[in-house]
C-alpha positions as a Python dict, from the first residue, in 0.01 Angstrom:
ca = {
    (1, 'X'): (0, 0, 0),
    (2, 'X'): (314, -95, 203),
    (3, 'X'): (639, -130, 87),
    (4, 'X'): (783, -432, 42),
    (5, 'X'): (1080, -412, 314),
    (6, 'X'): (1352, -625, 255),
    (7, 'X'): (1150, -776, -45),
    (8, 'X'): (1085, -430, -149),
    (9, 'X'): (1064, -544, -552),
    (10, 'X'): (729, -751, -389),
    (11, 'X'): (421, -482, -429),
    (12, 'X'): (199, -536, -109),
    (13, 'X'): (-153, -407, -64),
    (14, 'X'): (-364, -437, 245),
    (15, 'X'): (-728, -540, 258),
    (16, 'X'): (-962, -469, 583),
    (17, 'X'): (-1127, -794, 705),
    (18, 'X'): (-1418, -778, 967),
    (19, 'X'): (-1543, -1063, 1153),
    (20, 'X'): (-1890, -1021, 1189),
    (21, 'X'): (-2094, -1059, 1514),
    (22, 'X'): (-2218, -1389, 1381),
    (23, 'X'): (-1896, -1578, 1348),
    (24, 'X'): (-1746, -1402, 1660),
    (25, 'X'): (-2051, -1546, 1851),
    (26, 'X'): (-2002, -1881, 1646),
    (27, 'X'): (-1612, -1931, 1765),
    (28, 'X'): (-1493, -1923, 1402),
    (29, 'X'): (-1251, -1636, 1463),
    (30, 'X'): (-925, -1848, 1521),
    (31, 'X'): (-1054, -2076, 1245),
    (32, 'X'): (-1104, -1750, 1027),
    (33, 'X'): (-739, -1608, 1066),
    (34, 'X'): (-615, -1948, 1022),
    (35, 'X'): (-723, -1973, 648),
    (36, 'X'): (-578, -1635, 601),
    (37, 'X'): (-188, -1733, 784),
    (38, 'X'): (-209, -2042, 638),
    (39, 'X'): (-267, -1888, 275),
    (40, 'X'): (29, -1646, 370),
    (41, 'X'): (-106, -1350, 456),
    (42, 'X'): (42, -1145, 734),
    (43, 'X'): (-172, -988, 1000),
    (44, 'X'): (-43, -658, 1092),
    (45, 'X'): (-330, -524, 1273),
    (46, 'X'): (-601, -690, 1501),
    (47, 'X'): (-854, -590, 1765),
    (48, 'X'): (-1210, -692, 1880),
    (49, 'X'): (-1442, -391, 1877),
    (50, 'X'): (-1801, -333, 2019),
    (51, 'X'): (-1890, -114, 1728),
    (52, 'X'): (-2053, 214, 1826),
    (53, 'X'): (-2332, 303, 1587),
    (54, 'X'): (-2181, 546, 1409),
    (55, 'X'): (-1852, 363, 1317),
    (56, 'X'): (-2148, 116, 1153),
    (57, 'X'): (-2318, 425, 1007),
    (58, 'X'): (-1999, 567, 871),
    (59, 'X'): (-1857, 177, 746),
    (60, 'X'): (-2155, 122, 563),
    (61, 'X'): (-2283, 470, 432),
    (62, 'X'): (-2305, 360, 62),
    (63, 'X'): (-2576, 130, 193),
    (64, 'X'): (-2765, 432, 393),
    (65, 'X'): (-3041, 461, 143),
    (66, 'X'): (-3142, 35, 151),
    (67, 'X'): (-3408, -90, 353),
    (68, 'X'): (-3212, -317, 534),
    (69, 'X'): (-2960, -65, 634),
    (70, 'X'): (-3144, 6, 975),
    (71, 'X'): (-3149, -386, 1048),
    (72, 'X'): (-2769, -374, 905),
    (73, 'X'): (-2652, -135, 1173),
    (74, 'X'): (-2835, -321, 1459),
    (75, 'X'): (-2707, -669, 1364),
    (76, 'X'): (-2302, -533, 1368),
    (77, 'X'): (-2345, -304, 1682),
    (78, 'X'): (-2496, -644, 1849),
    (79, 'X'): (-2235, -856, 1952),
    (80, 'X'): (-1813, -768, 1897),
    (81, 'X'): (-1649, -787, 1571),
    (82, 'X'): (-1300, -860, 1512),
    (83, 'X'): (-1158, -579, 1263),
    (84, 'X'): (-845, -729, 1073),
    (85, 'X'): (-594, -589, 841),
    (86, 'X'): (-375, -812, 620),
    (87, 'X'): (-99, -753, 399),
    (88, 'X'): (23, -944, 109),
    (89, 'X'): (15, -965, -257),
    (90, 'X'): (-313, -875, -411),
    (91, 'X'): (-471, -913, -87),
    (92, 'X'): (-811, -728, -165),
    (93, 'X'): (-891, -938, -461),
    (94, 'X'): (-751, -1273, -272),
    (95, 'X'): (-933, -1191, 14),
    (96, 'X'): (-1256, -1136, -150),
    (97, 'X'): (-1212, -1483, -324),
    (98, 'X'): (-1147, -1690, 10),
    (99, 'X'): (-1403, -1491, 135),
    (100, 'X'): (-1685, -1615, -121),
    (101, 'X'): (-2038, -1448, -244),
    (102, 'X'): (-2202, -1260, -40),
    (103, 'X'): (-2521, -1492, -72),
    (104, 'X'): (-2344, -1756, 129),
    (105, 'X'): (-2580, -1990, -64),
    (106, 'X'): (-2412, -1870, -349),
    (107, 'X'): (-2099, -1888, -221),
    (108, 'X'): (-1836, -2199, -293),
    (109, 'X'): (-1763, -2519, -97),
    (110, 'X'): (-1388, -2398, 101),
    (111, 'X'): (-1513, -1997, 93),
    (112, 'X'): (-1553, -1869, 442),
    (113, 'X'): (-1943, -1819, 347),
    (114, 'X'): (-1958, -2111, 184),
    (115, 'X'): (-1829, -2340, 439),
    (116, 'X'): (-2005, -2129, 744),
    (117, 'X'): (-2268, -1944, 619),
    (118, 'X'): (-2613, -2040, 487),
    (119, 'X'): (-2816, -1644, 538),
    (120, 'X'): (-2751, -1352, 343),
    (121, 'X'): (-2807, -1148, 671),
    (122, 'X'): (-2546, -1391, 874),
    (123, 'X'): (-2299, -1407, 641),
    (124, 'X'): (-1988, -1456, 861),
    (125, 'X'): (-1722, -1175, 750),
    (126, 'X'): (-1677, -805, 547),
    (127, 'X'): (-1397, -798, 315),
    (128, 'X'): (-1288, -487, 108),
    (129, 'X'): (-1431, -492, -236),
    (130, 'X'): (-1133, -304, -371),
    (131, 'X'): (-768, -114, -281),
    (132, 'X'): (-973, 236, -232),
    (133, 'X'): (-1211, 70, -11),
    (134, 'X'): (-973, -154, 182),
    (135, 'X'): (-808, 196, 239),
    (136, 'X'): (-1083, 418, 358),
    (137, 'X'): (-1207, 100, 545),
    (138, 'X'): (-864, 77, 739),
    (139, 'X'): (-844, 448, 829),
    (140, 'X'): (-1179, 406, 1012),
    (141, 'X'): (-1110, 125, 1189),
    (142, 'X'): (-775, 193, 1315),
    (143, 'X'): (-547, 487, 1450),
    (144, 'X'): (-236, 502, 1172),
    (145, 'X'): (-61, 383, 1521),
    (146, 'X'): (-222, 25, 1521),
    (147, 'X'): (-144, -73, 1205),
    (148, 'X'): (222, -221, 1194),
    (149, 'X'): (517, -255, 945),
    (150, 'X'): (685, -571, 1007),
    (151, 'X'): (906, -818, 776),
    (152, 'X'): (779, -1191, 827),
    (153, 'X'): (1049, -1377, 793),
    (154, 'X'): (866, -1662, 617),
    (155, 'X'): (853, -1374, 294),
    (156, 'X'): (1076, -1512, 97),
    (157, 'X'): (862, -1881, 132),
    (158, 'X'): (573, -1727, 22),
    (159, 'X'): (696, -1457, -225),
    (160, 'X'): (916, -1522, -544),
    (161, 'X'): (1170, -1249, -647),
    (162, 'X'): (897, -1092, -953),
}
């Protein structure tokens, strides 16, 4: 969790958002961050990574034992993803909510799934499921060095003194 900064009474938590190979190959990735700025999230770390197979391996090793985890690996070492992480106020459980269902089928009308998605296997973008996950997830995606502590200065639009 980062501190707040100047709005240090504000408690922000970071998420890990991943673009998958599907929307990168799609063009959603601008429309993708959009919905996150827009919402007032703040980006404060960003790259597009050809993912090796054993950042996949290691990223999804509570899925190691499924049947699909071979095809899994394949399909996100295919193509680049664009690994995110965004800071704001309950930003895991936000994120998870724009992001929609996994099942994009299942997944409501103005989710990211929901709007872009329509196979379980293509389903647009990885969002932590929780603040332990979003955690581990960013410290194997980034170098402590590429994630950045800046003060937005449209904060105190976004943010009400709590």
């Amino acid at each position: 969790m980062a501190d707040g900064g100047f709005f240090g009474w504000i408690s922000m938590e970071r998420t890990f958002i991943a673009i998958k190979p599907d929307g990168v190959q799609r063009g959603l990735v601008g429309e993708i961050l959009q919905r996150f700025e827009r919402r007032g999230y703040k980006i404060v770390a960003l790259k597009c990574v050809q993912v090796s197979e054993e950042l996949a391996k290691s990223h999804y090793a509570d899925l190691s034992e499924r049947p699909f985890f071979p095809g899994l690996v394949a399909f996100i070492t295919s193509s680049p993803v664009v690994a995110i992480v965004l800071e704001g106020k309950d930003a895991v459980a936000t994120g998870r909510t724009m992001i929609g269902a996994t099942n994009p089928l299942s997944s409501a009308p103005g989710t990211i799934r929901g709007d872009y998605g329509i196979d379980v296997g293509r389903n647009i973008i990885h969002g932590s499921d929780s603040v332990a996950s979003a955690e581990r997830e960013i410290a194997l995606w980034f170098a402590p060095s590429e994630v950045i502590d800046w003060q937005a200065n449209q904060a105190k639009w976004i943010y009400e003194k709590v």
